[in-house]
Coordinates of C-alpha atoms and ligand atoms in Angstrom, one line a residue:
M63 CA 158.0 306.6 2.7
S64 CA 155.0 304.4 1.9
L65 CA 154.1 303.4 -1.6
K66 CA 151.4 301.1 -0.5
S67 CA 148.3 301.4 -2.6
S68 CA 146.5 298.1 -2.7
S69 CA 148.0 294.7 -2.1
H70 CA 148.8 292.6 -5.2
P71 CA 148.8 288.9 -4.9
I72 CA 151.9 287.6 -6.7
T73 CA 153.1 284.0 -7.2
L74 CA 156.8 283.8 -6.2
I75 CA 158.8 280.9 -7.6
P76 CA 162.3 280.9 -5.9
G77 CA 163.7 278.4 -8.4
D78 CA 167.0 276.7 -8.4
G79 CA 170.7 277.6 -7.7
I80 CA 171.0 281.3 -6.9
G81 CA 167.3 281.7 -7.5
P82 CA 166.2 281.8 -3.8
E83 CA 169.0 284.3 -3.0
V84 CA 168.1 286.8 -5.7
V85 CA 164.4 286.4 -5.2
A86 CA 164.9 287.1 -1.5
A87 CA 166.6 290.4 -2.5
V88 CA 163.5 291.4 -4.4
Q89 CA 161.3 290.6 -1.4
A90 CA 163.5 292.6 0.9
V91 CA 163.7 295.7 -1.4
L92 CA 159.9 295.7 -2.2
A93 CA 159.1 295.2 1.5
A94 CA 161.4 298.1 2.5
A95 CA 159.8 300.3 -0.2
E96 CA 156.4 299.3 1.3
V97 CA 155.0 298.2 -2.0
G98 CA 151.7 296.4 -1.4
I99 CA 152.4 292.8 -2.4
T100 CA 151.3 289.5 -1.0
W101 CA 153.7 286.7 -2.1
E102 CA 152.4 283.2 -2.7
V103 CA 155.5 281.1 -2.6
R104 CA 155.2 278.1 -5.0
H105 CA 157.6 275.7 -6.6
A106 CA 158.9 274.6 -10.0
G107 CA 162.2 273.3 -11.4
A108 CA 164.8 270.7 -10.3
R109 CA 163.2 269.6 -7.0
V110 CA 159.8 269.2 -8.7
F111 CA 161.3 267.2 -11.6
K112 CA 163.1 265.0 -9.1
N113 CA 159.8 264.3 -7.3
G114 CA 158.5 262.7 -10.5
V115 CA 156.5 265.6 -12.0
A116 CA 157.4 265.4 -15.7
S117 CA 156.6 269.0 -16.4
G118 CA 158.7 270.4 -13.6
V119 CA 155.8 272.6 -12.5
L120 CA 153.6 271.6 -9.5
P121 CA 149.8 271.8 -10.0
D122 CA 149.4 274.3 -7.1
T123 CA 152.0 276.6 -8.8
V124 CA 149.8 276.6 -12.0
E125 CA 146.7 277.2 -9.9
S126 CA 148.3 280.1 -8.0
I127 CA 149.5 281.8 -11.2
R128 CA 146.0 281.3 -12.8
R129 CA 144.6 283.1 -9.8
T130 CA 147.2 285.9 -9.3
R131 CA 147.8 286.3 -13.0
C132 CA 151.3 287.4 -12.2
A133 CA 154.5 285.6 -11.2
L134 CA 158.1 286.5 -10.3
K135 CA 160.4 283.6 -10.8
G136 CA 164.0 282.6 -10.2
P137 CA 165.9 280.5 -12.8
L138 CA 164.8 276.9 -13.2
E139 CA 167.0 273.9 -14.0
T140 CA 166.1 270.8 -15.9
P141 CA 168.2 268.1 -14.2
V142 CA 169.8 265.6 -16.7
G143 CA 167.6 262.5 -17.0
F144 CA 164.4 264.2 -15.7
G145 CA 161.5 265.5 -17.7
E146 CA 161.4 266.0 -21.4
K147 CA 160.5 269.7 -21.6
S148 CA 162.0 272.6 -19.7
A149 CA 159.8 273.9 -16.9
N150 CA 160.3 277.5 -18.2
V151 CA 158.9 276.6 -21.6
T152 CA 156.0 274.7 -19.9
L153 CA 155.1 277.8 -17.9
R154 CA 155.4 280.1 -21.0
K155 CA 153.2 277.8 -23.0
F156 CA 150.7 277.0 -20.2
F157 CA 149.9 280.7 -19.8
E158 CA 150.4 281.6 -23.4
T159 CA 152.8 284.4 -22.4
Y160 CA 153.3 285.3 -26.0
G161 CA 155.3 288.5 -25.5
N162 CA 158.9 288.4 -24.3
I163 CA 160.1 291.8 -23.4
R164 CA 163.8 292.5 -22.9
P165 CA 164.8 296.2 -22.2
V166 CA 168.4 296.9 -23.2
R167 CA 169.6 300.1 -21.6
E168 CA 173.0 301.3 -20.7
L169 CA 173.4 301.1 -16.9
P170 CA 175.3 303.7 -14.9
G171 CA 178.6 302.5 -13.5
I172 CA 178.7 299.4 -15.7
R173 CA 181.6 299.8 -18.1
T174 CA 181.3 298.2 -21.5
P175 CA 182.9 298.9 -24.9
Y176 CA 179.6 300.7 -25.7
S177 CA 179.5 303.0 -22.6
G178 CA 178.5 306.5 -23.4
R179 CA 176.6 305.7 -26.6
G180 CA 173.2 305.9 -25.0
I181 CA 171.9 302.5 -25.8
D182 CA 168.2 302.4 -24.9
F183 CA 165.9 300.0 -26.7
V184 CA 163.5 297.1 -26.1
V185 CA 163.5 293.7 -27.8
V186 CA 160.0 292.4 -28.2
R187 CA 160.2 288.7 -29.0
E188 CA 157.3 286.3 -30.0
N189 CA 157.5 283.7 -27.3
V190 CA 155.4 280.7 -28.1
E191 CA 155.4 280.0 -31.9
D192 CA 158.1 279.4 -34.5
L193 CA 160.6 276.6 -34.4
Y194 CA 160.4 276.7 -30.6
A195 CA 156.9 275.2 -30.7
G196 CA 159.2 272.2 -30.7
I197 CA 157.4 270.2 -33.3
E198 CA 160.1 267.9 -34.7
Y199 CA 160.3 264.6 -36.5
M200 CA 162.9 262.2 -37.6
Q201 CA 161.9 261.6 -41.2
T202 CA 164.5 258.8 -41.3
P203 CA 167.1 258.0 -38.7
G204 CA 169.4 260.3 -40.6
V205 CA 167.0 263.2 -41.5
A206 CA 165.6 265.5 -38.9
Q207 CA 162.8 268.0 -39.5
G208 CA 161.4 270.9 -37.4
L209 CA 158.2 272.8 -38.2
K210 CA 158.4 276.6 -38.1
I211 CA 154.9 277.6 -37.2
I212 CA 154.1 281.3 -37.7
T213 CA 150.4 282.3 -37.5
R214 CA 148.6 285.5 -38.5
K215 CA 147.0 285.6 -35.0
G216 CA 150.3 285.1 -33.1
S217 CA 152.1 287.7 -35.3
E218 CA 149.4 290.2 -34.9
K219 CA 149.4 290.0 -31.1
I220 CA 153.2 290.4 -30.8
C221 CA 153.4 293.2 -33.4
R222 CA 150.5 295.1 -31.6
L223 CA 152.3 294.6 -28.3
A224 CA 155.5 296.1 -29.8
F225 CA 153.6 299.2 -30.9
E226 CA 151.7 299.4 -27.6
L227 CA 155.0 299.2 -25.7
A228 CA 156.4 302.0 -27.9
R229 CA 153.4 304.1 -27.1
A230 CA 153.5 303.4 -23.3
E231 CA 157.3 304.4 -23.2
H232 CA 156.9 307.3 -25.6
R233 CA 159.2 305.7 -28.2
K234 CA 159.3 306.8 -31.8
K235 CA 160.3 303.8 -33.9
V236 CA 159.6 300.1 -34.2
T237 CA 161.9 297.9 -36.3
C238 CA 160.7 294.5 -37.4
A239 CA 163.6 292.2 -38.2
T240 CA 162.9 289.1 -40.3
K241 CA 164.4 286.6 -42.8
A242 CA 161.4 287.3 -45.1
N243 CA 163.8 287.4 -48.1
I244 CA 164.4 283.7 -47.8
L245 CA 161.5 282.4 -45.7
K246 CA 158.8 284.0 -47.7
F247 CA 155.8 282.3 -46.1
T248 CA 156.8 282.1 -42.4
E249 CA 158.9 285.2 -41.8
G250 CA 157.1 286.8 -44.8
L251 CA 153.8 286.5 -43.0
F252 CA 155.3 288.1 -39.9
K253 CA 156.6 291.0 -42.0
R254 CA 153.2 291.5 -43.8
V255 CA 151.3 291.5 -40.5
F256 CA 153.8 294.0 -39.0
E257 CA 153.2 296.3 -42.0
D258 CA 149.4 295.9 -41.6
V259 CA 149.5 296.6 -37.8
S260 CA 151.8 299.6 -38.2
K261 CA 149.0 301.4 -40.0
D262 CA 147.1 301.6 -36.7
Y263 CA 150.0 303.5 -35.1
P264 CA 150.7 306.4 -37.5
E265 CA 152.7 308.4 -35.0
I266 CA 155.3 305.7 -34.7
H267 CA 157.8 305.1 -37.4
A268 CA 157.8 301.5 -38.7
E269 CA 160.7 300.0 -40.5
H270 CA 162.0 296.6 -41.6
Q271 CA 165.5 295.1 -41.5
I272 CA 166.7 291.8 -42.7
V273 CA 167.6 290.0 -39.5
D274 CA 171.2 289.3 -40.4
N275 CA 171.7 292.9 -41.2
C276 CA 170.0 293.7 -37.9
A277 CA 172.6 291.5 -36.0
H278 CA 175.3 293.5 -37.8
Q279 CA 173.6 296.8 -37.0
L280 CA 173.2 295.9 -33.3
V281 CA 176.9 295.5 -33.0
M282 CA 177.9 298.5 -35.2
R283 CA 175.3 301.1 -34.3
P284 CA 173.0 299.8 -31.5
E285 CA 171.9 303.4 -30.5
Q286 CA 169.7 303.5 -33.7
F287 CA 167.2 301.1 -32.2
D288 CA 164.1 302.0 -30.2
V289 CA 161.8 298.9 -30.2
L290 CA 162.7 295.7 -32.1
V291 CA 160.1 293.0 -32.8
M292 CA 161.0 289.5 -34.0
T293 CA 159.8 286.0 -34.3
N294 CA 160.8 283.6 -31.5
M295 CA 164.2 282.2 -32.6
N296 CA 165.6 285.3 -34.1
G297 CA 164.5 287.2 -31.0
D298 CA 166.0 284.7 -28.7
I299 CA 169.4 285.0 -30.4
L300 CA 169.4 288.7 -30.9
S301 CA 168.1 289.6 -27.5
D302 CA 171.1 287.7 -25.9
L303 CA 173.4 289.6 -28.2
A304 CA 171.7 292.8 -27.2
S305 CA 172.2 292.0 -23.5
A306 CA 175.9 291.8 -24.1
L307 CA 176.0 295.4 -25.2
I308 CA 175.0 296.6 -21.7
G309 CA 177.1 294.3 -19.5
G310 CA 175.9 290.8 -20.1
L311 CA 173.1 288.4 -19.2
G312 CA 173.6 289.0 -15.5
F313 CA 172.1 292.5 -16.0
A314 CA 169.2 291.5 -18.3
P315 CA 165.6 291.6 -17.0
S316 CA 162.7 290.1 -18.8
A317 CA 158.9 290.0 -18.8
N318 CA 156.8 287.2 -20.4
L319 CA 153.5 289.0 -21.0
G320 CA 150.3 287.2 -21.8
D321 CA 146.6 288.0 -22.0
G322 CA 145.8 286.0 -18.9
A323 CA 149.0 285.8 -16.8
S324 CA 152.5 287.3 -17.0
I325 CA 155.8 286.0 -15.7
F326 CA 158.8 288.2 -14.8
E327 CA 162.3 286.8 -14.5
A328 CA 166.0 287.5 -14.9
V329 CA 167.5 286.2 -18.2
H330 CA 170.4 284.5 -16.5
G331 CA 170.3 280.9 -15.3
S332 CA 170.8 279.3 -11.9
A333 CA 174.6 279.8 -11.7
P334 CA 175.1 276.6 -9.7
Q335 CA 178.9 277.4 -9.2
I336 CA 178.1 280.3 -6.9
A337 CA 174.7 279.1 -5.4
G338 CA 174.4 279.5 -1.7
K339 CA 177.6 281.6 -1.4
D340 CA 176.0 285.0 -1.1
M341 CA 177.8 286.0 -4.4
A342 CA 174.9 286.3 -6.8
N343 CA 174.1 289.7 -8.4
P344 CA 170.4 290.4 -7.9
T345 CA 170.4 293.4 -10.5
A346 CA 168.6 291.5 -13.2
I347 CA 165.8 290.1 -11.1
L348 CA 165.4 293.5 -9.3
H349 CA 165.0 295.1 -12.6
S350 CA 162.5 292.4 -13.6
S351 CA 160.5 293.3 -10.5
V352 CA 160.5 296.9 -11.8
L353 CA 158.9 295.7 -15.0
M354 CA 156.4 293.7 -12.9
L355 CA 155.5 296.8 -10.9
R356 CA 154.9 298.8 -14.1
H357 CA 152.8 295.9 -15.5
L358 CA 150.7 296.2 -12.3
G359 CA 150.3 299.9 -12.8
E360 CA 152.5 300.7 -9.8
M361 CA 154.4 303.4 -11.7
K362 CA 155.7 305.3 -8.7
A363 CA 156.9 302.2 -6.8
A364 CA 158.6 301.0 -10.0
D365 CA 160.5 304.3 -10.4
T366 CA 161.5 304.3 -6.7
V367 CA 162.9 300.8 -6.9
E368 CA 164.6 301.3 -10.2
N369 CA 166.2 304.6 -9.1
A370 CA 167.5 303.0 -5.9
L371 CA 169.1 300.2 -8.0
L372 CA 170.6 302.7 -10.5
V373 CA 172.0 304.8 -7.7
T374 CA 173.7 301.7 -6.2
L375 CA 175.2 300.9 -9.6
E376 CA 176.2 304.5 -10.3
E377 CA 177.9 305.0 -6.9
G378 CA 179.6 301.6 -7.2
K379 CA 180.3 301.5 -3.4
V380 CA 178.8 298.1 -2.8
L381 CA 179.0 295.7 -5.8
T382 CA 178.9 291.9 -6.1
A383 CA 181.9 290.0 -7.4
D384 CA 180.8 290.0 -11.1
M385 CA 180.6 293.8 -11.1
A386 CA 183.5 294.8 -8.8
G387 CA 186.4 295.0 -11.2
G388 CA 189.7 296.9 -10.9
G389 CA 190.8 295.7 -7.5
K390 CA 187.6 296.7 -5.7
E391 CA 186.6 294.5 -2.8
P392 CA 183.4 292.6 -3.8
S393 CA 180.4 292.5 -1.5
G394 CA 177.8 289.9 -1.2
T395 CA 174.2 289.6 -2.4
K396 CA 172.9 290.7 1.0
A397 CA 175.1 293.7 1.3
F398 CA 174.2 294.8 -2.2
T399 CA 170.5 294.4 -1.4
A400 CA 171.0 296.5 1.9
E401 CA 172.6 299.2 -0.2
V402 CA 169.7 299.3 -2.6
I403 CA 167.3 299.6 0.3
K404 CA 169.5 302.4 1.8
N405 CA 169.2 304.2 -1.6
L406 CA 165.4 304.1 -1.8
G407 CA 164.2 307.6 -2.3
S408 CA 167.4 308.7 -4.2
A409 CA 167.6 309.3 -7.9
P410 CA 170.6 308.7 -10.2
K411 CA 172.6 311.7 -11.5
S412 CA 173.6 310.3 -14.9
F413 CA 170.6 308.3 -16.0
P414 CA 168.2 310.0 -18.4
R415 CA 164.6 309.8 -17.1
R416 CA 161.9 308.1 -19.1
E417 CA 158.2 308.5 -18.6
Y418 CA 156.4 305.2 -18.5
Q419 CA 152.7 304.4 -18.8
K420 CA 151.1 301.0 -18.3
I421 CA 151.2 299.0 -21.6
K422 CA 147.8 298.6 -23.0
M423 CA 147.7 294.9 -23.8
P424 CA 146.3 294.0 -27.2
K425 CA 142.8 292.5 -27.2
V426 CA 143.0 288.8 -27.8
T427 CA 140.2 286.6 -29.2
R428 CA 140.3 283.3 -27.4
D429 CA 138.5 281.6 -30.4
A430 CA 140.5 280.0 -33.2
V431 CA 139.1 282.3 -36.0
M432 CA 139.4 280.8 -39.4
V433 CA 141.4 282.9 -41.9
T434 CA 139.8 282.0 -45.1
A435 CA 140.5 282.6 -48.8
K436 CA 137.7 283.4 -51.3
D437 CA 138.9 280.5 -53.5
T438 CA 140.8 277.5 -52.2
R439 CA 141.9 275.0 -54.8
P440 CA 143.7 271.6 -54.3
M441 CA 146.8 271.6 -56.5
G442 CA 148.4 268.3 -55.6
V443 CA 150.2 266.6 -52.8
D444 CA 153.8 266.2 -51.6
I445 CA 154.8 262.8 -50.3
F446 CA 158.1 262.5 -48.5
V447 CA 159.7 259.1 -48.8
A448 CA 162.6 257.4 -47.0
T449 CA 164.8 256.1 -49.7
A450 CA 168.3 256.1 -51.1
I451 CA 167.2 255.0 -54.6
D452 CA 168.7 257.1 -57.4
P453 CA 166.0 259.6 -58.4
A454 CA 166.5 258.7 -62.1
V455 CA 165.4 255.1 -61.1
L456 CA 162.8 256.1 -58.5
G457 CA 161.0 258.6 -60.8
P458 CA 160.0 256.1 -63.6
S459 CA 159.1 253.4 -61.0
I460 CA 156.6 255.8 -59.3
E461 CA 155.3 257.1 -62.7
K462 CA 154.5 253.5 -63.6
V463 CA 152.0 253.1 -60.7
L464 CA 150.0 256.3 -61.3
T465 CA 147.7 254.9 -64.0
G466 CA 144.1 255.9 -63.5
L467 CA 144.9 258.6 -60.8
P468 CA 144.2 262.3 -61.5
V469 CA 147.9 263.2 -60.7
R470 CA 151.3 263.2 -62.4
L471 CA 154.7 263.1 -60.7
A472 CA 155.8 266.7 -61.3
Q473 CA 159.2 266.2 -59.7
I474 CA 161.4 264.7 -57.0
S475 CA 163.4 266.9 -54.8
S476 CA 166.1 266.5 -52.2
R477 CA 166.4 269.1 -49.4
G478 CA 164.5 271.6 -51.5
T479 CA 166.4 271.1 -54.8
K480 CA 164.8 269.4 -57.7
V481 CA 166.7 266.1 -58.6
Y482 CA 164.2 264.6 -61.1
P483 CA 163.4 264.9 -64.0
N484 CA 165.7 266.9 -66.4
T485 CA 168.3 267.9 -63.8
H486 CA 171.5 267.0 -65.7
D487 CA 173.1 270.4 -64.9
I488 CA 172.5 270.2 -61.2
E489 CA 175.3 268.9 -58.9
S490 CA 173.2 267.5 -56.1
D491 CA 174.1 265.3 -53.2
P492 CA 170.9 263.4 -52.4
V493 CA 170.2 262.1 -48.9
D494 CA 167.9 259.2 -47.8
C495 CA 164.7 261.3 -47.8
A496 CA 163.1 262.6 -51.0
R497 CA 160.0 264.6 -51.7
L498 CA 157.7 263.4 -54.5
R499 CA 155.6 266.3 -55.7
F500 CA 152.4 265.2 -57.4
K501 CA 150.2 267.8 -59.2
V502 CA 146.7 267.3 -60.6
S503 CA 147.2 266.1 -64.1
T504 CA 144.8 268.2 -66.1
H505 CA 143.7 271.7 -65.5
G506 CA 140.3 271.9 -63.7
E507 CA 140.6 268.4 -62.4
T508 CA 140.2 267.9 -58.6
L509 CA 142.0 265.7 -56.2
D510 CA 140.0 264.3 -53.3
D511 CA 141.0 262.4 -50.2
K512 CA 140.1 259.0 -51.8
D513 CA 142.6 259.8 -54.6
I514 CA 145.3 260.7 -52.1
A515 CA 144.7 257.6 -50.1
E516 CA 145.0 255.5 -53.2
L517 CA 148.1 257.4 -54.2
L518 CA 149.7 256.7 -50.8
L519 CA 148.9 253.0 -51.2
R520 CA 150.6 252.9 -54.6
V521 CA 153.6 254.9 -53.6
G522 CA 153.9 252.7 -50.5
S523 CA 154.0 249.7 -52.7
Q524 CA 157.3 251.0 -54.1
V525 CA 158.9 252.8 -51.3
L526 CA 158.3 253.8 -47.6
W527 CA 156.4 257.1 -47.3
V528 CA 156.9 259.1 -44.1
H529 CA 155.1 262.4 -44.4
V530 CA 152.3 263.9 -46.5
E531 CA 151.5 267.5 -47.3
K532 CA 148.5 268.7 -49.3
L533 CA 149.2 271.5 -51.9
F534 CA 146.6 274.3 -52.2
K535 CA 146.2 277.5 -54.1
Y536 CA 144.6 280.3 -52.1
D537 CA 143.0 283.0 -54.2
D538 CA 145.3 282.1 -57.1
Q539 CA 148.5 282.2 -54.9
P540 CA 150.3 278.9 -54.3
G541 CA 150.3 277.9 -50.6
F542 CA 153.6 276.1 -51.1
T543 CA 157.1 277.1 -52.1
K544 CA 158.8 276.0 -55.2
D545 CA 161.9 273.9 -55.2
Q546 CA 165.3 275.2 -56.4
G547 CA 165.1 274.4 -60.1
E548 CA 161.3 274.1 -60.3
D549 CA 159.6 275.9 -63.2
Ligands
NAI72 P1 174.0 280.9 -16.0 O1 173.3 282.2 -16.4 O2 173.4 280.2 -14.8 O3 175.5 281.2 -15.8 C1 176.4 281.7 -16.7 C2 177.6 282.5 -16.0 O4 177.1 283.7 -15.5 C3 178.1 281.7 -14.9 O5 179.5 282.0 -14.8 C4 177.4 282.3 -13.7 O6 178.1 282.2 -12.5 C5 177.2 283.7 -14.1 N1 176.0 284.3 -13.5 C6 174.7 284.1 -14.0 N2 173.8 284.9 -13.2 C7 174.6 285.5 -12.3 C8 174.3 286.4 -11.3 N3 173.0 286.8 -11.1 N4 175.3 286.9 -10.5 C9 176.5 286.6 -10.8 N5 176.9 285.7 -11.7 C10 175.9 285.2 -12.5 O7 173.9 279.9 -17.3 P2 174.2 278.4 -17.4 O8 175.4 278.0 -16.6 O9 174.2 278.1 -18.9 O10 173.0 277.6 -16.8 C11 172.9 277.1 -15.5 C12 171.5 276.5 -15.3 O11 170.5 277.5 -15.4 C13 171.1 275.4 -16.4 O12 170.5 274.3 -15.7 C14 170.2 276.1 -17.3 O13 169.3 275.3 -17.9 C15 169.5 277.1 -16.3 N6 168.9 278.3 -17.0 C16 167.7 278.7 -16.6 C17 167.1 279.8 -17.1 C18 165.8 280.3 -16.7 O14 165.2 279.7 -15.8 N7 165.2 281.3 -17.2 C19 167.9 280.6 -18.1 C20 169.2 280.1 -18.4 C21 169.7 279.0 -17.9

């Protein structure tokens, strides 16, 4: 049986621990299926970190992916004491692989408490923004801050990708799960963009769930989901939860899709305890290679490899140790791989067939297009200060130095709760970082950068300031949230 159409150049990163063993299984199965692939083996991970490359990714690995636009990778370790960022995150960011796709489908032969309920959905997770942009500061040695960055552009790309995936897999519903009820600007923007984008896909039902309810629903009634789309951190947590429904991380494949390049990998890590012992289960990476083949448009080859894998699981004659329960003799990675190869050309009996098309990737503008408001009005400025002074003392001392400036001290807050003035009924527990909110003192007055610079000097004469944020109104809507207790 030959599935050879054209030869696709693919960057292959064996990775660390069990990586080389499971990646070898993919190479063997795809070669036996005669899928036209030319592997370019390149390196990233522990060895690269130890050779002094701080990113953990060699330049010729980056160059190869830039050229092939497609990589299959094993798990990568960040050895303790080397590098500051994970090589996985570096690769995702480097190639702006903004869409993390994690199919969650009940597997034949893999018993779980959910077996027989027909779980079959896909988690689409935004992969580069949100808290995982990793922009963090220590405001004081005792107060840490992380910035949750959500953009209209990033949200639009991922929401469109979720709907395009639904179309390509003939799915009927996309559920957007957010925390927009609390995080009105960040998660709220994601939800609003989802609602806008959904209008372009009238044949697909679009719904929203609060993310904590979604976690509950995933455990109670997971069969209700078809496609789930989420911001980065919510998606990270809930996609791992979802994997547990079908047998655990060892079975979970993933695709990191980008406009330029895409990276396919198993969700599990390098499992150092079993590395080099021919014990690793290659199911997840084999399934990831199926996602890769569909991304390349090799639909027939993808079905053939997927079916052979499913038949092997369904028959359960040759299983690795993590799968072989109930007194069954476990087999090794190589024997399992040989069984998959033997099953090429067979189809599973119990697995419902799904028709796949290649996902139409959303069009991406590479320019940073300004999203503008008709009217942008400066409203004031927030200045964060490192201090443990009682707000009832700090407030008047700051008010004293404002003479001649077009601002007034509207309030002081601590961790989002107003603590000055007029807060007798609030039981607060202030920390050593406070936010001074200054607003323009009279209606219609403006606040320019010279005023802010002067304000910083004057505040700085009283207390150490650590962070500044301008306050704007966009088309009459405040571009900043109110504190608890703020009028
Ligand atoms: P892990 O996924 O490597 O291991 C967790 C447990 O699952 C272990 O008991 C392991 O033996 C088992 N396991 C995982 N994959 C398996 C497979 N294919 N077959 C049989 N058993 C399997 O997670 P852990 O221990 O937290 O991480 C180990 C290393 O991997 C760390 O350095 C971590 O940073 C890295 N890692 C890399 C990832 C990536 O490159 N995408 C993802 C997760 C972890």
